Coordinates of C-alpha atoms in Angstrom, one line a residue:
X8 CA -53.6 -11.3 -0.4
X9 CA -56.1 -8.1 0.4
X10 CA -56.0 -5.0 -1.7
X11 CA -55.0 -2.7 1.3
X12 CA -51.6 -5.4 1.8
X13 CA -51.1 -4.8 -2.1
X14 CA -51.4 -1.4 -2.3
X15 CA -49.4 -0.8 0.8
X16 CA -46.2 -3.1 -0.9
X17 CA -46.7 -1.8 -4.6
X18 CA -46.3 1.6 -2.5
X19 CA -43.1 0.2 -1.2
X20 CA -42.3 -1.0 -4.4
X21 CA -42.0 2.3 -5.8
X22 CA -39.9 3.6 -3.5
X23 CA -36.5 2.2 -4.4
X24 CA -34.5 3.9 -1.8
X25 CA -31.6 3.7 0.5
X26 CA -30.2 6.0 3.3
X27 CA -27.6 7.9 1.5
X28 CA -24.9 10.4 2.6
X29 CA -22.3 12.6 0.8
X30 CA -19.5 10.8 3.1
X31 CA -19.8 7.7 4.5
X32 CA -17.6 6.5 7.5
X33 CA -15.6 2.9 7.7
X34 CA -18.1 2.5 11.1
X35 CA -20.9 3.3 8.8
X36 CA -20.1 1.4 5.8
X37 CA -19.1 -1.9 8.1
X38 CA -22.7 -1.4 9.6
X39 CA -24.2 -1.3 5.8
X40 CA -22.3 -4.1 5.0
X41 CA -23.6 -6.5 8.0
X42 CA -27.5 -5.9 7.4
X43 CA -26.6 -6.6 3.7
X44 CA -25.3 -10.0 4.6
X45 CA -27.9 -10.9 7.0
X46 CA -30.4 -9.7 4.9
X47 CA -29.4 -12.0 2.5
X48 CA -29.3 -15.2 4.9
X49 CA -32.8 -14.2 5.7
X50 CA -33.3 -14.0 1.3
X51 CA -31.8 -17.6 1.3
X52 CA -33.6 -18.7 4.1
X53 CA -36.7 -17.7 2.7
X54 CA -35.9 -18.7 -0.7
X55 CA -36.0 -22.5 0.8
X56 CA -39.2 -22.3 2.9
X57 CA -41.2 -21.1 -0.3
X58 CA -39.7 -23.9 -2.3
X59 CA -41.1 -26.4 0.7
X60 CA -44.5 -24.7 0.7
X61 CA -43.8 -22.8 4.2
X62 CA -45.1 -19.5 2.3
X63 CA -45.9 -17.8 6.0
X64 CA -42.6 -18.3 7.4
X65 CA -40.9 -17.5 3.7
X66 CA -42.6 -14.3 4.0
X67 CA -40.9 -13.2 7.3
X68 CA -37.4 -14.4 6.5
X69 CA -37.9 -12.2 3.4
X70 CA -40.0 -9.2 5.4
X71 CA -36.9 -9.4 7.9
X72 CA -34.3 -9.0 4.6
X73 CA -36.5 -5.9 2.9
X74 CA -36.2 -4.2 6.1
X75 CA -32.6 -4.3 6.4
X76 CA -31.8 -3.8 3.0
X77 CA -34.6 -2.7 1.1
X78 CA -34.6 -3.2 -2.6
X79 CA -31.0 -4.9 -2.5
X80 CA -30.4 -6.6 -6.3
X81 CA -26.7 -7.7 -5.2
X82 CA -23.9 -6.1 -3.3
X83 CA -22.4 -3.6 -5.7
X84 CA -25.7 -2.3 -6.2
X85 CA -27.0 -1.9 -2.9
X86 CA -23.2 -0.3 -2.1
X87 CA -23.9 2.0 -5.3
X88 CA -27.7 3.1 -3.4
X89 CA -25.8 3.7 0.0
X90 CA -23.2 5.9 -1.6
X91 CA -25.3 7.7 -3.9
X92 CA -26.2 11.6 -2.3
X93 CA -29.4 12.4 -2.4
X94 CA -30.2 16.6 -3.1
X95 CA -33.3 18.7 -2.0
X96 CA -36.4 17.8 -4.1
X97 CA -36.8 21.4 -5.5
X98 CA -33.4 21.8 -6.1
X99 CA -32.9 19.1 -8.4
X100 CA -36.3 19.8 -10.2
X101 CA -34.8 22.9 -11.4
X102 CA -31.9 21.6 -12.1
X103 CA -33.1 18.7 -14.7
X104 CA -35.8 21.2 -16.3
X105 CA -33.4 23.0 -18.6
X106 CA -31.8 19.3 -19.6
X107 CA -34.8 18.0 -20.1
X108 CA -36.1 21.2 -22.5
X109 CA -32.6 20.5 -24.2
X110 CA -33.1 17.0 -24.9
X111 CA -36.6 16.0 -24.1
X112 CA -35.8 12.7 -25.7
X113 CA -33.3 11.9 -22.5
X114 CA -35.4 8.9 -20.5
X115 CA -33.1 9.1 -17.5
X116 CA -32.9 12.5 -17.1
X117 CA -36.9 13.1 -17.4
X118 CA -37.5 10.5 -14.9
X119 CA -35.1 12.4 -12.6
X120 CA -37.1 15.5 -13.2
X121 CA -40.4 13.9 -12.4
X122 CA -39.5 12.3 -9.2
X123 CA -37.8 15.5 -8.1
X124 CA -41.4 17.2 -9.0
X125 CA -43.2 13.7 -7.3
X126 CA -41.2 14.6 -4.1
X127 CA -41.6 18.4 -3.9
X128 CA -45.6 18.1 -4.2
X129 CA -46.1 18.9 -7.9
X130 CA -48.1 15.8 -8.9
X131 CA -49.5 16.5 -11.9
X132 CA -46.7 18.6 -13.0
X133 CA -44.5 14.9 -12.4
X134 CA -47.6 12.8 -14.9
X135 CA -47.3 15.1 -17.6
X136 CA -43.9 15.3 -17.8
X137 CA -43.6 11.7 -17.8
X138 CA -46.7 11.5 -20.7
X139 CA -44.4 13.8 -22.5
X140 CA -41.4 11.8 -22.1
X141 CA -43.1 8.7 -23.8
X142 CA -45.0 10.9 -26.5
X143 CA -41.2 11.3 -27.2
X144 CA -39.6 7.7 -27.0
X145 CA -42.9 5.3 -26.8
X146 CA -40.7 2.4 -26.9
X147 CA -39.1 3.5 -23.2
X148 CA -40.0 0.7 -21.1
X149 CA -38.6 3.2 -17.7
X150 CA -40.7 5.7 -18.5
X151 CA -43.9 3.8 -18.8
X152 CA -42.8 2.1 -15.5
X153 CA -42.5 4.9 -13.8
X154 CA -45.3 6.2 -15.0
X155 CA -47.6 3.6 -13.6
X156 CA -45.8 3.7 -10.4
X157 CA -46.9 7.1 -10.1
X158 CA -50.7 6.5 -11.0
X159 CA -50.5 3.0 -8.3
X160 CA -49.5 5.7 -6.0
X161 CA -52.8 7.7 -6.5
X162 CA -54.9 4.2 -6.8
X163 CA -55.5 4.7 -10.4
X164 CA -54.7 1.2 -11.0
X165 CA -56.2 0.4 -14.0
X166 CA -54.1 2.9 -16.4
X167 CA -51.3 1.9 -13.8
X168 CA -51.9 -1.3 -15.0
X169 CA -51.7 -1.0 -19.3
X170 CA -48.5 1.5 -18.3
X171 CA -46.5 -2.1 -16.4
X172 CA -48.2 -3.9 -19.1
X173 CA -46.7 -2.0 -21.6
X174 CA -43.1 -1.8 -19.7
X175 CA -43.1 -6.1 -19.7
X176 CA -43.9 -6.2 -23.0
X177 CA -41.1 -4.0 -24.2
X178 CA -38.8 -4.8 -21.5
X179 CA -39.5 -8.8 -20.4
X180 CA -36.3 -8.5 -17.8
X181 CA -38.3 -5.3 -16.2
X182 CA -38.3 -6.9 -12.6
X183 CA -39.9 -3.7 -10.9
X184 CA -42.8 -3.5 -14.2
X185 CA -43.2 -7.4 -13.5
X186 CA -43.3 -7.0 -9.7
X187 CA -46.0 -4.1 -10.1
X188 CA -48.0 -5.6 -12.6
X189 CA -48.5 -8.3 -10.1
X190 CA -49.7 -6.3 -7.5
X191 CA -52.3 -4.7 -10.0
X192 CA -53.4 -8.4 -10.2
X193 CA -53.7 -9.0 -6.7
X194 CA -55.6 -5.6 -5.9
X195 CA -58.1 -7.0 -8.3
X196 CA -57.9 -10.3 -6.0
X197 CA -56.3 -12.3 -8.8
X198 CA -53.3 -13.9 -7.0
X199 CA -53.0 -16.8 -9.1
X200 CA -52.0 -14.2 -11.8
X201 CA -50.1 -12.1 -9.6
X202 CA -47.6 -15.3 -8.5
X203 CA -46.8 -15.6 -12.3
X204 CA -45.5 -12.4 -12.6
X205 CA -44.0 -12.2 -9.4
X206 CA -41.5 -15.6 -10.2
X207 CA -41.0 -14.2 -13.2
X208 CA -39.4 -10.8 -10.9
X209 CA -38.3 -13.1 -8.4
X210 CA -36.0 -14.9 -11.0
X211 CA -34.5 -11.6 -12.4
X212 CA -33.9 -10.1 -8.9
X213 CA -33.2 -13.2 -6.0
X214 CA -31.9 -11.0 -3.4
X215 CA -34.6 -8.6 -3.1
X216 CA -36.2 -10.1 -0.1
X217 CA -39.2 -7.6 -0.8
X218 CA -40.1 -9.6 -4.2
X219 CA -39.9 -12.4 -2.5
X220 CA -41.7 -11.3 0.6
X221 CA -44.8 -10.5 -2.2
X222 CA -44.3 -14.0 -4.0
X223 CA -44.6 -15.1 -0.5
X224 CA -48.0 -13.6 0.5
X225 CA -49.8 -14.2 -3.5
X226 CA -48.2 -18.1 -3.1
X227 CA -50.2 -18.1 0.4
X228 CA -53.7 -15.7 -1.1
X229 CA -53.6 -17.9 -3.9
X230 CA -53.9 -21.2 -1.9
X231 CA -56.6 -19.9 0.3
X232 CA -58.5 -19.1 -2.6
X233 CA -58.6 -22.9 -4.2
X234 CA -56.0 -22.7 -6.3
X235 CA -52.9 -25.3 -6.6
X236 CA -49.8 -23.3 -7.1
X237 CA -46.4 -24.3 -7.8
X238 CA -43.2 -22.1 -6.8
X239 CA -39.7 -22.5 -7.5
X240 CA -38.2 -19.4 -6.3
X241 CA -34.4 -18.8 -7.5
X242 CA -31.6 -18.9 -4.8
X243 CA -29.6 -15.3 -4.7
X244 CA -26.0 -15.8 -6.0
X245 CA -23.3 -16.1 -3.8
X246 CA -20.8 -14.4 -6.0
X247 CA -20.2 -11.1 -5.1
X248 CA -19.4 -9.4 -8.4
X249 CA -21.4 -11.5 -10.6
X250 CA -23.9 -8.3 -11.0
X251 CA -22.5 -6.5 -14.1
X252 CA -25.2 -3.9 -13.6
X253 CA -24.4 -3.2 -10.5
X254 CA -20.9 -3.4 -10.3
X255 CA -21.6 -0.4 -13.3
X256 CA -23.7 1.2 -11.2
X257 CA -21.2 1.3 -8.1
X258 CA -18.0 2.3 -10.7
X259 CA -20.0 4.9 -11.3
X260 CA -20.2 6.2 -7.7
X261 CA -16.4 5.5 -7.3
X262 CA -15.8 7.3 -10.6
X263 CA -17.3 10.5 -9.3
X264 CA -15.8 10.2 -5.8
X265 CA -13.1 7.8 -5.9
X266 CA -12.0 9.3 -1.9
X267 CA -15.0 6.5 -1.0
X268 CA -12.8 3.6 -1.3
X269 CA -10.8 5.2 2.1
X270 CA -14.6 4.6 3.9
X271 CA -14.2 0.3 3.0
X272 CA -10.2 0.4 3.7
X273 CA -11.1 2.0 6.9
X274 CA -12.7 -1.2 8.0
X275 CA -10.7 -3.0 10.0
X276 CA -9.2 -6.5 8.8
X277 CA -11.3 -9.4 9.9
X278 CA -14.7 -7.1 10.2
X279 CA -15.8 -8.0 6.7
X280 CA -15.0 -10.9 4.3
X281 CA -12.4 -10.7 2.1
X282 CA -14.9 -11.4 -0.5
X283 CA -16.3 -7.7 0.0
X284 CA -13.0 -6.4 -1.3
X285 CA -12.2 -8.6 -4.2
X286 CA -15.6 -7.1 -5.3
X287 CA -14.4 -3.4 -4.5
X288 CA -11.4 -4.6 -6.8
X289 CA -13.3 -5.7 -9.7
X290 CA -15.0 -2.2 -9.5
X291 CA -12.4 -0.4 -9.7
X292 CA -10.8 -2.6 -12.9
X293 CA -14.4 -1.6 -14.1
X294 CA -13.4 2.4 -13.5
X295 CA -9.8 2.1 -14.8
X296 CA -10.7 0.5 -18.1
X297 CA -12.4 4.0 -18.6
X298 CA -10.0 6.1 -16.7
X299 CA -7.0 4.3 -17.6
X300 CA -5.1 7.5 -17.1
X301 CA -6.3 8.7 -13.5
X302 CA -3.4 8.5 -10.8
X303 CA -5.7 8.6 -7.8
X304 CA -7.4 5.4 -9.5
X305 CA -4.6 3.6 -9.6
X306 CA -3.7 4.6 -6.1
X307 CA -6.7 3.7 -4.8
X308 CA -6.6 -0.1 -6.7
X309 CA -3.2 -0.4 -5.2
X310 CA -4.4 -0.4 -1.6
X311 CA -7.3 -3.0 -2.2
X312 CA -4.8 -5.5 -3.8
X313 CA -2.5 -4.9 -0.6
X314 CA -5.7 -5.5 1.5
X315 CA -6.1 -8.2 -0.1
X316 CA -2.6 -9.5 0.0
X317 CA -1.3 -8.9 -3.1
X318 CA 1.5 -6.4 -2.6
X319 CA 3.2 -6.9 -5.6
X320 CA 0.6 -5.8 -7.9
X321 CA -0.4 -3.0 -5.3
X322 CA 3.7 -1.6 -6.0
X323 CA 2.1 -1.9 -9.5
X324 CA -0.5 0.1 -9.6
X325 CA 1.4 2.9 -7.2
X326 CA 4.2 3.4 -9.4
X327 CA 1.6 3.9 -12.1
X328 CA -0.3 6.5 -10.1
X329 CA 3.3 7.9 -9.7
X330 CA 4.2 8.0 -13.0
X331 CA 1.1 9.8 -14.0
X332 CA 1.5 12.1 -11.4
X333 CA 5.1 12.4 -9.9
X334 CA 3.8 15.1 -6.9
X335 CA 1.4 12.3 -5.8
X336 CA 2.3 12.5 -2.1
X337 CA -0.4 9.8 -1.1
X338 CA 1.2 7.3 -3.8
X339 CA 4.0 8.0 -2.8
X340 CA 4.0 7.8 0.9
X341 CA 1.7 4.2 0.3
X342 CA 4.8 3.2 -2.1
X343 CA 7.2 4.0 1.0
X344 CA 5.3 1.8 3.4
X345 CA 4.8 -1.3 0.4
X346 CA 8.7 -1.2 0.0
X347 CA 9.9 -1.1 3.5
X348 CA 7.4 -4.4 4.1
X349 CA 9.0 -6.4 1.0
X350 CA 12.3 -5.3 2.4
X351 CA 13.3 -2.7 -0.4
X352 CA 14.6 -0.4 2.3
X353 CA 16.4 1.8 -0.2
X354 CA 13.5 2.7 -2.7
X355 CA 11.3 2.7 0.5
X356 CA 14.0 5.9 1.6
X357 CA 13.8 7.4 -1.6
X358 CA 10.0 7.2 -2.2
X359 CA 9.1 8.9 0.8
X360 CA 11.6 11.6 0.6
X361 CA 10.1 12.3 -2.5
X362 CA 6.9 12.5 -0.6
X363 CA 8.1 14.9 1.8
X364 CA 9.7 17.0 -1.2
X365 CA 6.4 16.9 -2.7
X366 CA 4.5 18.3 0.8
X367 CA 3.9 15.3 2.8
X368 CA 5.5 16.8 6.1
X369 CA 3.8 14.6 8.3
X370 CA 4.7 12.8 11.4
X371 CA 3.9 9.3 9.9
X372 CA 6.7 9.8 6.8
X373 CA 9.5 11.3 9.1
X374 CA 8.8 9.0 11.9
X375 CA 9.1 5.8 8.8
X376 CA 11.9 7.5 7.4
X377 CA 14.2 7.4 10.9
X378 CA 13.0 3.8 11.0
X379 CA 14.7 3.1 7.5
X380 CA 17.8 5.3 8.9
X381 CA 18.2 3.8 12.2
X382 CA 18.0 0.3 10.1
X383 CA 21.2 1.6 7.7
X384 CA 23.0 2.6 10.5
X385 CA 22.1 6.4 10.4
X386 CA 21.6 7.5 13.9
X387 CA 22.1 11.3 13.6
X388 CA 19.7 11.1 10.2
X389 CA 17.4 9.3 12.1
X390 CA 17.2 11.4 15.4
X391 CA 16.8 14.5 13.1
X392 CA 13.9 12.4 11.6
X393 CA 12.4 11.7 15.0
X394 CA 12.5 15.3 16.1
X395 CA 10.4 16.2 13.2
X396 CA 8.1 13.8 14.0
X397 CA 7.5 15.0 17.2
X398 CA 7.7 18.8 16.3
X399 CA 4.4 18.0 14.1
X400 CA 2.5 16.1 16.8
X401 CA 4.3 16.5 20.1
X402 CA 2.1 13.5 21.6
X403 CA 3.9 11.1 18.9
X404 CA 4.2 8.0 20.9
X405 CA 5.8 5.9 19.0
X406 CA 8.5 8.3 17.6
X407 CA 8.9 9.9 21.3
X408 CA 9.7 6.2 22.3
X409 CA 12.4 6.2 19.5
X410 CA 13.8 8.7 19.9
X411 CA 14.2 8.1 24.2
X412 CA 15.5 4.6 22.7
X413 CA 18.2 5.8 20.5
X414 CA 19.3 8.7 22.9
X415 CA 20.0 5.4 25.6
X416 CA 21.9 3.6 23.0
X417 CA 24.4 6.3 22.2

């Protein structure tokens, strides 16, 4: 491996980043959720020709995978990234200086404050705060990570290399401080080195096909430089919530806006695997076992499980969100719907009359509620509920069509 093809993917390394918007559409999200998948056929594909020796073709199924999903870890995760907005540089700086002179000890927040420094040009402001930050808490394996990242960034790669040194030692599981320390070895042309550090990454992060595009290209500079190496690279998991990290890291994102579980039930059925959503359930379990006592929460839960086809526990949570919040139209319009498919026509009625109490004058409730009229036998109820329909959106099809068919029966 050549020292310009290190320093160019430690540079890549560093730069942990997705595409990330404040709202993300179903269209969007669907998109996202493709290249994930196919980024991680091309991580198992590649996974298998490293294990038979092919390290040149491992290295483009995994190049193909980095550049669909860069940096993925596992689905929740790389969801988490997507979702996650992303502010001006300067903005934010001056936002996390005043935490940061509160509580200089605070790792997280002082690594947020130097990258929002890194990214609006002040350089050397973004070392020493970081220098500060371990002179604080010298037992931070982050901080000296990030810290190193930085100085790889100006080629200062030998303190860039004690700093990665230092974040493995404290930190063994450190999969971006054993991934950099590698590529420290290989600008040094020591790729024997840098494939021991880079399994050890590899194992601790499978789907990233950028590790495994690097393990692929010190596997193949080692060789050519005499030396017999031997790698085992670990297959990504299949299981789609078996991340704990990052099914945190995306409750998190759903915690703070729980409105982006509409962009994933948006998708329609058949356009992702069922899978996807038993994930997006497990996250929101994740959120309610801190927020036990947020209605929208429970709202929100009760239309995965009906996605996924449990609509008795999705009645479940609704009447929860309902009994935390009785003026919750949403749960109670999605309450409305659940009961007149399980045949409860009665508390379907009364659910979404409530709703409509509660403000939800829209076309969709009247236009179910003549539905559950016309089905008791209640024609001038259900015109009446018809007519509504159609005063709030005149081009109502459906309700236009039902009310023309009632007005022939009688």
């Amino acid at each position: 491996m050549s020292p310009s093809a290190c320093e160019t993917t430690m540079a890549n390394l560093s730069t942990n980043e997705h595409p990330a918007s404040a709202t993300v559409s179903g269209d969007d999200l669907a998109a996202r959720l493709g290249a994930y998948f196919e980024a991680l056929e091309n991580v198992r594909r590649g996974v298998c020709l490293l294990n038979a020796g092919r390290s040149e073709e491992a290295e483009a199924s995994f190049s193909a995978a980095a550049r669909m999903a860069p940096g993925i870890r596992s689905l929740p995760a790389y969801l988490a990234a997507c979702l996650t907005h992303r502010g001006e540089a300067q903005a934010a700086a001056e936002q996390f200086r005043s935490s940061v002179d509160t509580n200089p000890k605070d790792a997280a927040t002082r690594i947020r404050y130097a990258l929002s420094l890194w990214q609006a040009g002040s350089t050397d402001e973004a070392i020493e705060s970081l220098r500060d930050g371990i002179r604080h808490d010298p037992e931070s394996a982050e901080l000296h990570f990030q810290l190193g990242t930085l100085l790889a960034s100006l080629e200062r790669y030998d303190e860039a290399e004690l700093r990665f040194t230092q974040a493995v030692s404290i930190d063994r599981a450190h999969a971006d401080a054993l991934a950099s320390l590698a590529m420290c070895f290989g600008v040094r042309n020591a790729p024997r080195q840098a494939v021991t550090y880079l399994l050890q990454a590899q194992a601790r992060r499978p789907h990233d096909g950028r590790i495994g595009m690097l393990l692929s290209q010190a596997a193949r500079a080692a060789r050519q430089t005499g030396h017999m190496v031997r790698v085992h690279a670990e297959m990504p998991d299949v299981e789609l919530d078996s991340d704990s990290t990052g099914i945190d890291e995306l409750s998190r994102v759903i915690e703070a806006e729980p409105d982006f579980v509409d962009a994933f039930l948006s998708i329609p059925a058949g356009k992702v695997d069922e899978s996807v959503f038993a994930m997006l359930l497990r996250t929101l379990e994740v959120v309610l076992e801190r927020q036990p006592e947020q209605a929208e929460l429970h709202y929100h839960c009760g239309r995965v499980l009906d996605r996924l086809g449990r609509r008795e526990d999705a009645i479940s949570q609704n009447e929860r969100a309902v009994q935390l919040n009785p003026k919750f139209t949403r749960a109670l319009v999605e309450l409305g719907k659940l009961y007149s498919e399980t045949a409860r026509k009665t508390d379907a009625r009364q659910r979404l009359e409530q709703a409509v109490e509660a403000g939800a004058d829209l076309a969709d409730v009247h236009f179910l509620l003549g539905n559950l009229h016309l089905d008791r036998g209640q024609i001038h109820q259900a015109r009446t509920a018809y007519k509504r329909a159609l005063s709030i959106n005149e081009h109502y099809e459906a309700a236009q069509l039902a009310l023309t068919s009632l007005s022939a029966k009688t």
